[in-house]
């Protein structure tokens, strides 16, 4: 009773526990529920991100890695407009891998409450998040640059582009993406989450200077959002509308005057249609991102309300999924529209599928014996030579009968007489030419 002598009797309930102790316990439980509890992901997010998103990201990773290896091995591809597609495929490889490390891993670590996945996720969060956003921005800018070049080509403002100019333009796009999204690595920090353990041991937190002016408005919105999100979207939309209009005019003129286009112009149109489809796919998949980004700037508070928070969460997940989907469908579009890419893809697939068969055939053919006619008095024999470089006597095996021996000897004598006659005629013609 000495312990509770300082507590009034009114502060003790019927069970003999002080009310102050119950309040402390309730506050502790509330703190744990708010900061340390693991909220399991919703079934819809598991299906959309963990199942569909992981599958699409794996397909995108395999497709773009295969496409990069197919195109980069030929020097001729690096000197054409395919250079943009080579760089874009490499960027999409990193984008697909970053998606798997960021989104499905986060859901899996909460669903299974795995401390190993949580440790990997928190360790990679800042780096992978920055690389993911850099890849998204670089791919959008590269598509805009490729569309701009195709617009100039189809409009006949400029028909030839050097490899150096393409490399410079691609480098500018990548550097621009680094300048726009690279600071995200420094804006975010991972700090200990009070006394929590396990999956919720750490929590992300933004740096204080990220909310200061003019960085917040001038850089994060006007430079990062408008120039990096709205600018590629609307500029690419404008170029694609002009390209499609120009293609329709050329097609109508060709039908009016009834002349067949040359092979060169067919290739130009094929490449243009391919790029238009890729750009339109990007525009369609990025439309929701443009809407959400504009909403975030206009009224971010409304998105955090209980009524709109689920919409904001699901729309953010859908934006990420559509970005990876746009990367995954590029190879099928290239394959359907471009004959050169289709031919090289088919060649590499056949080479991969038939390599084991070719190796087996080469091993079998290496062990085949060489059949020759040797003047040994036994007629038709089989001669096996050693290819290993070791000095060994050749093996002879008689495979013919006595009748075969007579037939071969007659044939060889006839061939010798014909060869002798042709040599005489050649000598006579040479003498006649000299005289």
Coordinates of C-alpha atoms in Angstrom, one line a residue:
X1 CA 0.0 0.0 0.0
X2 CA 3.0 2.3 0.3
X3 CA 3.2 2.4 -3.4
X4 CA -0.2 3.8 -3.9
X5 CA -0.3 6.0 -0.8
X6 CA 0.2 9.1 -2.9
X7 CA -2.8 8.3 -5.1
X8 CA -6.3 9.3 -4.0
X9 CA -8.8 6.5 -3.5
X10 CA -11.0 8.1 -6.2
X11 CA -8.2 7.4 -8.7
X12 CA -8.5 3.6 -8.1
X13 CA -11.1 1.5 -9.9
X14 CA -12.8 -1.6 -8.6
X15 CA -9.9 -3.8 -9.7
X16 CA -7.5 -1.9 -7.6
X17 CA -5.5 -0.5 -10.6
X18 CA -4.9 3.3 -10.6
X19 CA -6.5 5.2 -13.4
X20 CA -3.2 6.9 -14.2
X21 CA -1.7 3.5 -15.0
X22 CA -4.6 2.7 -17.3
X23 CA -4.1 6.0 -19.0
X24 CA -0.4 5.4 -19.6
X25 CA -1.1 1.9 -20.9
X26 CA -3.8 3.3 -23.2
X27 CA -1.5 6.0 -24.5
X28 CA 1.2 3.4 -25.0
X29 CA -1.2 1.2 -27.0
X30 CA -2.3 4.2 -29.1
X31 CA 1.3 5.1 -29.8
X32 CA 2.1 1.6 -30.9
X33 CA -1.0 1.4 -33.0
X34 CA -0.1 4.7 -34.7
X35 CA 3.6 4.3 -35.2
X36 CA 4.7 0.6 -34.8
X37 CA 1.8 -1.5 -36.1
X38 CA 2.0 -3.1 -39.5
X39 CA -0.9 -2.3 -41.7
X40 CA -1.5 -5.3 -44.0
X41 CA -2.0 -4.3 -47.6
X42 CA -5.5 -4.4 -49.1
X43 CA -6.4 -7.3 -51.4
X44 CA -6.8 -5.0 -54.4
X45 CA -3.3 -3.6 -53.9
X46 CA -1.9 -7.1 -53.6
X47 CA -3.5 -8.1 -56.9
X48 CA -2.7 -4.9 -58.8
X49 CA 0.9 -4.3 -57.5
X50 CA 2.2 -7.6 -56.2
X51 CA 0.7 -9.9 -58.8
X52 CA 0.1 -8.0 -61.9
X53 CA 2.8 -5.4 -61.4
X54 CA 5.5 -8.0 -60.7
X55 CA 4.5 -10.0 -63.7
X56 CA 4.5 -6.9 -66.0
X57 CA 7.8 -5.7 -64.6
X58 CA 9.5 -9.1 -65.1
X59 CA 8.2 -9.2 -68.7
X60 CA 9.4 -5.6 -69.3
X61 CA 12.8 -6.5 -67.8
X62 CA 13.3 -9.5 -70.0
X63 CA 12.0 -7.8 -73.2
X64 CA 14.1 -4.7 -72.8
X65 CA 17.2 -6.6 -71.9
X66 CA 16.8 -8.8 -74.9
X67 CA 16.1 -5.8 -77.1
X68 CA 19.1 -4.0 -75.9
X69 CA 21.4 -6.9 -76.6
X70 CA 19.9 -7.5 -80.0
X71 CA 20.3 -3.9 -81.2
X72 CA 23.6 -2.9 -79.5
X73 CA 25.6 -5.7 -81.1
X74 CA 25.3 -4.3 -84.6
X75 CA 27.3 -1.1 -85.3
X76 CA 24.9 -0.1 -88.0
X77 CA 22.0 0.2 -85.5
X78 CA 24.0 2.6 -83.4
X79 CA 24.4 5.0 -86.4
X80 CA 20.6 5.3 -87.1
X81 CA 17.5 6.5 -85.3
X82 CA 17.6 3.1 -83.5
X83 CA 20.2 4.7 -81.1
X84 CA 17.3 6.2 -79.2
X85 CA 15.7 2.8 -78.8
X86 CA 18.9 1.2 -77.6
X87 CA 19.3 3.8 -74.8
X88 CA 15.6 3.7 -74.1
X89 CA 15.7 -0.1 -73.7
X90 CA 18.7 0.1 -71.3
X91 CA 16.8 2.7 -69.2
X92 CA 13.7 0.5 -69.1
X93 CA 15.8 -2.3 -67.8
X94 CA 16.7 -0.2 -64.7
X95 CA 13.1 1.1 -64.5
X96 CA 11.6 -2.4 -64.4
X97 CA 14.1 -3.6 -61.8
X98 CA 13.5 -0.5 -59.7
X99 CA 9.8 -1.1 -59.7
X100 CA 10.2 -4.6 -58.4
X101 CA 12.5 -3.4 -55.6
X102 CA 10.2 -0.5 -54.6
X103 CA 6.6 -1.5 -54.8
X104 CA 6.1 -5.3 -54.6
X105 CA 8.9 -5.7 -52.1
X106 CA 7.2 -3.1 -49.9
X107 CA 3.9 -4.9 -50.0
X108 CA 5.5 -8.3 -49.4
X109 CA 7.4 -7.1 -46.4
X110 CA 4.2 -5.8 -44.8
X111 CA 2.1 -8.8 -45.7
X112 CA 4.6 -11.4 -44.4
X113 CA 6.1 -9.0 -41.8
X114 CA 9.6 -10.0 -43.1
X115 CA 12.4 -8.3 -41.4
X116 CA 14.9 -9.4 -44.1
X117 CA 12.8 -7.8 -46.8
X118 CA 12.3 -4.7 -44.6
X119 CA 16.1 -4.4 -44.1
X120 CA 16.7 -4.7 -47.9
X121 CA 13.9 -2.2 -48.7
X122 CA 15.0 0.5 -46.2
X123 CA 18.6 0.1 -47.3
X124 CA 17.8 0.5 -51.0
X125 CA 14.9 3.1 -50.7
X126 CA 16.7 6.3 -51.3
X127 CA 19.0 5.1 -54.1
X128 CA 16.3 3.0 -56.0
X129 CA 13.7 5.7 -55.7
X130 CA 16.0 8.3 -57.2
X131 CA 17.1 6.0 -60.0
X132 CA 13.5 5.0 -60.7
X133 CA 12.4 8.6 -61.1
X134 CA 15.5 9.5 -63.2
X135 CA 14.7 6.5 -65.5
X136 CA 11.1 7.7 -65.9
X137 CA 12.1 11.2 -66.7
X138 CA 14.9 10.1 -69.1
X139 CA 12.6 7.8 -71.0
X140 CA 10.0 10.5 -71.4
X141 CA 12.6 13.0 -72.7
X142 CA 14.2 10.5 -75.0
X143 CA 10.8 9.7 -76.6
X144 CA 10.2 13.4 -77.0
X145 CA 13.6 13.8 -78.7
X146 CA 13.0 10.8 -81.0
X147 CA 9.6 12.1 -81.9
X148 CA 11.0 15.6 -82.6
X149 CA 13.6 14.1 -85.0
X150 CA 11.0 12.0 -86.7
X151 CA 8.8 15.1 -87.1
X152 CA 11.6 17.0 -88.8
X153 CA 12.3 14.0 -91.1
X154 CA 8.7 13.5 -92.1
X155 CA 8.2 17.2 -92.6
X156 CA 11.4 17.5 -94.8
X157 CA 12.8 20.2 -92.6
X158 CA 15.9 18.0 -92.1
X159 CA 16.4 14.5 -93.5
X160 CA 19.8 13.6 -92.2
X161 CA 21.0 13.4 -88.6
X162 CA 24.5 12.4 -87.6
X163 CA 25.3 9.9 -84.9
X164 CA 27.1 12.7 -83.0
X165 CA 24.0 14.8 -82.9
X166 CA 21.9 11.9 -81.6
X167 CA 24.5 11.1 -78.9
X168 CA 24.6 14.7 -77.8
X169 CA 20.8 15.0 -77.7
X170 CA 20.5 11.7 -75.8
X171 CA 23.1 12.9 -73.3
X172 CA 21.3 16.2 -72.8
X173 CA 18.1 14.2 -72.0
X174 CA 19.8 12.0 -69.5
X175 CA 21.6 15.0 -67.8
X176 CA 18.3 16.9 -67.7
X177 CA 16.6 13.9 -66.0
X178 CA 19.5 13.8 -63.5
X179 CA 19.2 17.5 -62.7
X180 CA 15.4 17.1 -62.3
X181 CA 15.1 14.0 -60.2
X182 CA 18.7 13.4 -58.8
X183 CA 18.2 15.6 -55.8
X184 CA 15.4 13.2 -54.6
X185 CA 18.2 11.1 -53.1
X186 CA 19.1 14.0 -50.8
X187 CA 15.6 15.2 -50.1
X188 CA 14.6 11.9 -48.4
X189 CA 16.2 10.4 -45.3
X190 CA 15.6 7.2 -43.4
X191 CA 15.4 7.7 -39.6
X192 CA 14.7 5.3 -36.6
X193 CA 11.0 5.1 -35.8
X194 CA 11.0 5.8 -32.1
X195 CA 11.2 2.5 -30.2
X196 CA 9.6 0.4 -32.9
X197 CA 11.2 -2.9 -34.0
X198 CA 10.9 -5.3 -36.9
X199 CA 9.3 -4.0 -40.1
X200 CA 8.5 -0.6 -38.7
X201 CA 12.0 0.0 -37.2
X202 CA 12.6 2.8 -39.6
X203 CA 10.5 5.5 -41.3
X204 CA 11.0 7.8 -44.3
X205 CA 11.2 11.5 -43.6
X206 CA 11.7 14.5 -45.9
X207 CA 14.5 17.0 -45.2
X208 CA 13.4 20.4 -43.8
X209 CA 15.0 22.3 -46.6
X210 CA 12.9 20.5 -49.1
X211 CA 9.9 22.5 -47.9
X212 CA 11.6 25.9 -48.0
X213 CA 11.1 28.5 -50.6
X214 CA 12.0 29.0 -53.4
X215 CA 13.1 25.3 -53.6
X216 CA 9.6 24.0 -53.0
X217 CA 7.8 26.1 -55.7
X218 CA 10.4 27.1 -58.2
X219 CA 12.3 23.8 -58.4
X220 CA 10.0 21.0 -57.2
X221 CA 7.0 22.3 -59.1
X222 CA 8.0 24.6 -61.9
X223 CA 11.1 22.8 -62.9
X224 CA 10.4 19.2 -61.8
X225 CA 6.7 18.8 -62.4
X226 CA 6.0 21.2 -65.3
X227 CA 9.2 20.9 -67.3
X228 CA 9.7 17.2 -66.5
X229 CA 6.1 15.9 -66.6
X230 CA 3.8 18.4 -68.5
X231 CA 6.4 19.5 -71.1
X232 CA 7.3 16.0 -72.6
X233 CA 3.6 15.1 -72.5
X234 CA 2.1 18.0 -74.4
X235 CA 5.1 18.5 -76.7
X236 CA 5.0 14.8 -77.6
X237 CA 1.3 15.0 -78.1
X238 CA 1.8 18.0 -80.5
X239 CA 4.5 16.3 -82.5
X240 CA 2.5 13.1 -82.9
X241 CA -0.6 15.0 -84.1
X242 CA 1.5 16.8 -86.7
X243 CA 3.2 13.5 -87.8
X244 CA -0.1 11.7 -88.2
X245 CA -1.5 14.6 -90.2
X246 CA 1.6 14.6 -92.4
X247 CA 1.4 10.9 -93.0
X248 CA -2.2 11.1 -94.0
X249 CA -1.4 13.9 -96.5
X250 CA 1.4 11.8 -98.1
X251 CA -0.8 8.8 -98.3
X252 CA -3.6 10.8 -100.0
X253 CA -1.1 12.3 -102.4
X254 CA 0.2 8.9 -103.3
X255 CA -3.3 7.5 -104.0
X256 CA -4.2 10.6 -106.0
X257 CA -1.3 10.4 -108.4
X258 CA -1.1 6.6 -108.2
X259 CA 2.6 6.2 -107.8
X260 CA 4.2 3.6 -105.7
X261 CA 6.5 4.9 -102.9
X262 CA 10.1 3.9 -103.0
X263 CA 11.6 1.4 -100.5
X264 CA 13.4 4.2 -98.7
X265 CA 10.1 6.1 -98.1
X266 CA 8.4 2.9 -97.0
X267 CA 11.1 2.4 -94.4
X268 CA 10.7 6.0 -93.2
X269 CA 6.9 5.6 -92.9
X270 CA 7.4 2.3 -91.1
X271 CA 9.8 3.8 -88.6
X272 CA 7.5 6.8 -88.1
X273 CA 4.4 4.6 -87.4
X274 CA 6.5 2.6 -84.9
X275 CA 7.5 5.7 -83.1
X276 CA 4.0 7.2 -83.2
X277 CA 2.6 4.0 -81.6
X278 CA 5.3 4.0 -78.9
X279 CA 4.7 7.7 -78.1
X280 CA 0.9 7.3 -78.1
X281 CA 1.3 4.4 -75.7
X282 CA 3.4 6.6 -73.4
X283 CA 0.9 9.5 -73.6
X284 CA -2.0 7.2 -72.8
X285 CA -0.2 5.6 -69.8
X286 CA 1.0 9.0 -68.6
X287 CA -2.3 10.8 -68.7
X288 CA -3.3 9.8 -65.2
X289 CA 0.1 10.9 -63.9
X290 CA -0.5 14.4 -65.4
X291 CA -3.9 14.6 -63.7
X292 CA -2.6 13.5 -60.3
X293 CA 0.4 15.8 -60.5
X294 CA -1.8 18.8 -61.3
X295 CA -4.2 17.8 -58.4
X296 CA -1.2 17.6 -56.0
X297 CA -0.2 21.1 -56.8
X298 CA -3.7 22.6 -56.8
X299 CA -5.1 21.0 -53.6
X300 CA -2.8 18.4 -51.9
X301 CA -4.9 18.6 -48.7
X302 CA -8.0 17.2 -50.3
X303 CA -6.1 14.1 -51.5
X304 CA -5.3 13.3 -47.8
X305 CA -8.9 13.3 -46.6
X306 CA -10.5 10.0 -45.7
X307 CA -12.8 10.2 -48.7
X308 CA -10.1 10.7 -51.3
X309 CA -7.1 9.0 -49.7
X310 CA -8.0 5.5 -51.2
X311 CA -8.3 7.1 -54.6
X312 CA -4.9 8.8 -54.2
X313 CA -3.3 5.6 -53.1
X314 CA -4.7 3.4 -55.9
X315 CA -4.1 6.0 -58.6
X316 CA -0.5 6.3 -57.5
X317 CA -0.1 2.5 -57.8
X318 CA -1.8 2.6 -61.2
X319 CA 0.5 5.3 -62.5
X320 CA 3.5 3.2 -61.6
X321 CA 2.0 0.1 -63.1
X322 CA 1.1 1.9 -66.4
X323 CA 4.6 3.3 -66.6
X324 CA 6.1 -0.2 -66.5
X325 CA 3.4 -1.5 -68.9
X326 CA 4.4 1.2 -71.4
X327 CA 8.0 -0.2 -71.2
X328 CA 6.8 -3.8 -71.6
X329 CA 4.8 -3.2 -74.8
X330 CA 7.6 -1.4 -76.7
X331 CA 9.2 -4.6 -78.0
X332 CA 5.9 -6.0 -79.4
X333 CA 5.3 -2.6 -81.1
X334 CA 8.8 -2.6 -82.6
X335 CA 8.4 -6.2 -83.8
X336 CA 5.1 -5.4 -85.5
X337 CA 6.1 -2.2 -87.2
X338 CA 9.8 -2.4 -88.0
X339 CA 11.0 -5.0 -90.5
X340 CA 14.7 -4.6 -89.5
X341 CA 14.0 -5.2 -85.8
X342 CA 11.7 -8.1 -86.6
X343 CA 14.4 -9.7 -88.7
X344 CA 17.0 -9.3 -86.1
X345 CA 14.8 -10.5 -83.3
X346 CA 13.8 -13.6 -85.3
X347 CA 17.4 -14.3 -86.1
X348 CA 18.5 -14.1 -82.4
X349 CA 15.5 -16.3 -81.3
X350 CA 16.4 -18.9 -83.8
X351 CA 20.0 -18.8 -82.8
X352 CA 19.1 -19.2 -79.1
X353 CA 16.6 -22.0 -79.8
X354 CA 18.7 -23.9 -82.3
X355 CA 22.1 -23.5 -80.6
X356 CA 21.9 -26.8 -78.8
X357 CA 20.8 -28.6 -81.9
X358 CA 23.6 -27.0 -83.9
X359 CA 26.1 -28.0 -81.3
X360 CA 24.8 -31.6 -81.3
X361 CA 24.9 -31.7 -85.1
X362 CA 28.5 -30.4 -85.1
X363 CA 29.6 -33.0 -82.6
X364 CA 27.9 -35.8 -84.7
X365 CA 29.4 -34.5 -87.9
X366 CA 32.9 -34.3 -86.4
X367 CA 32.8 -38.0 -85.7
X368 CA 31.7 -38.9 -89.3
X369 CA 34.2 -40.8 -91.4
X370 CA 35.5 -39.4 -94.7
X371 CA 34.7 -41.7 -97.7
X372 CA 37.4 -41.7 -100.3
X373 CA 38.6 -44.0 -103.2
X374 CA 42.2 -45.0 -102.5
X375 CA 44.4 -46.8 -105.0
X376 CA 45.1 -49.7 -102.6
X377 CA 44.0 -52.5 -104.9
X378 CA 40.9 -53.1 -102.7
X379 CA 38.6 -50.6 -104.5
X380 CA 36.2 -48.5 -102.4
X381 CA 37.4 -48.0 -98.8
X382 CA 36.5 -45.8 -95.9
X383 CA 39.2 -43.4 -94.6
X384 CA 39.0 -42.0 -91.0
X385 CA 41.5 -39.2 -90.2
X386 CA 42.3 -38.0 -86.7
X387 CA 41.5 -34.3 -86.0
X388 CA 42.9 -34.1 -82.5
X389 CA 46.5 -33.4 -83.8
X390 CA 47.9 -36.6 -82.3
X391 CA 50.0 -38.6 -84.6
X392 CA 48.1 -41.7 -85.4
X393 CA 47.8 -44.0 -88.4
X394 CA 44.7 -43.5 -90.5
X395 CA 42.2 -46.4 -90.4
X396 CA 41.0 -48.1 -93.6
X397 CA 38.0 -50.2 -93.9
X398 CA 36.9 -52.0 -97.1
X399 CA 33.2 -51.6 -97.7
X400 CA 32.8 -52.6 -101.3
X401 CA 32.5 -56.0 -103.1
X402 CA 34.5 -57.4 -106.0
X403 CA 31.9 -56.1 -108.5
X404 CA 32.1 -52.6 -106.8
X405 CA 35.8 -52.7 -107.3
X406 CA 35.5 -53.4 -111.0
X407 CA 32.9 -50.6 -111.5
X408 CA 35.0 -48.0 -109.6
X409 CA 38.1 -48.9 -111.6
X410 CA 36.3 -48.5 -114.9
X411 CA 34.8 -45.2 -113.8
X412 CA 38.2 -44.0 -112.6
X413 CA 39.9 -45.0 -115.9
X414 CA 37.1 -43.2 -117.9
X415 CA 37.5 -40.1 -115.7
X416 CA 41.3 -40.2 -116.3
X417 CA 40.9 -40.5 -120.1
X418 CA 38.4 -37.5 -120.1
X419 CA 40.8 -35.5 -118.1
X420 CA 43.7 -36.3 -120.4
X421 CA 41.7 -35.3 -123.5
X422 CA 40.6 -32.0 -122.0
X423 CA 44.3 -31.2 -121.2
X424 CA 45.3 -31.9 -124.8
X425 CA 42.6 -29.6 -126.1
X426 CA 43.7 -26.9 -123.7
X427 CA 47.3 -27.2 -124.9
X428 CA 46.4 -27.1 -128.6
X429 CA 44.3 -24.0 -128.0
X430 CA 47.2 -22.3 -126.3
X431 CA 49.6 -23.1 -129.1
X432 CA 47.1 -21.8 -131.7
X433 CA 46.8 -18.6 -129.8
X434 CA 50.6 -18.1 -129.6
X435 CA 50.9 -18.7 -133.4

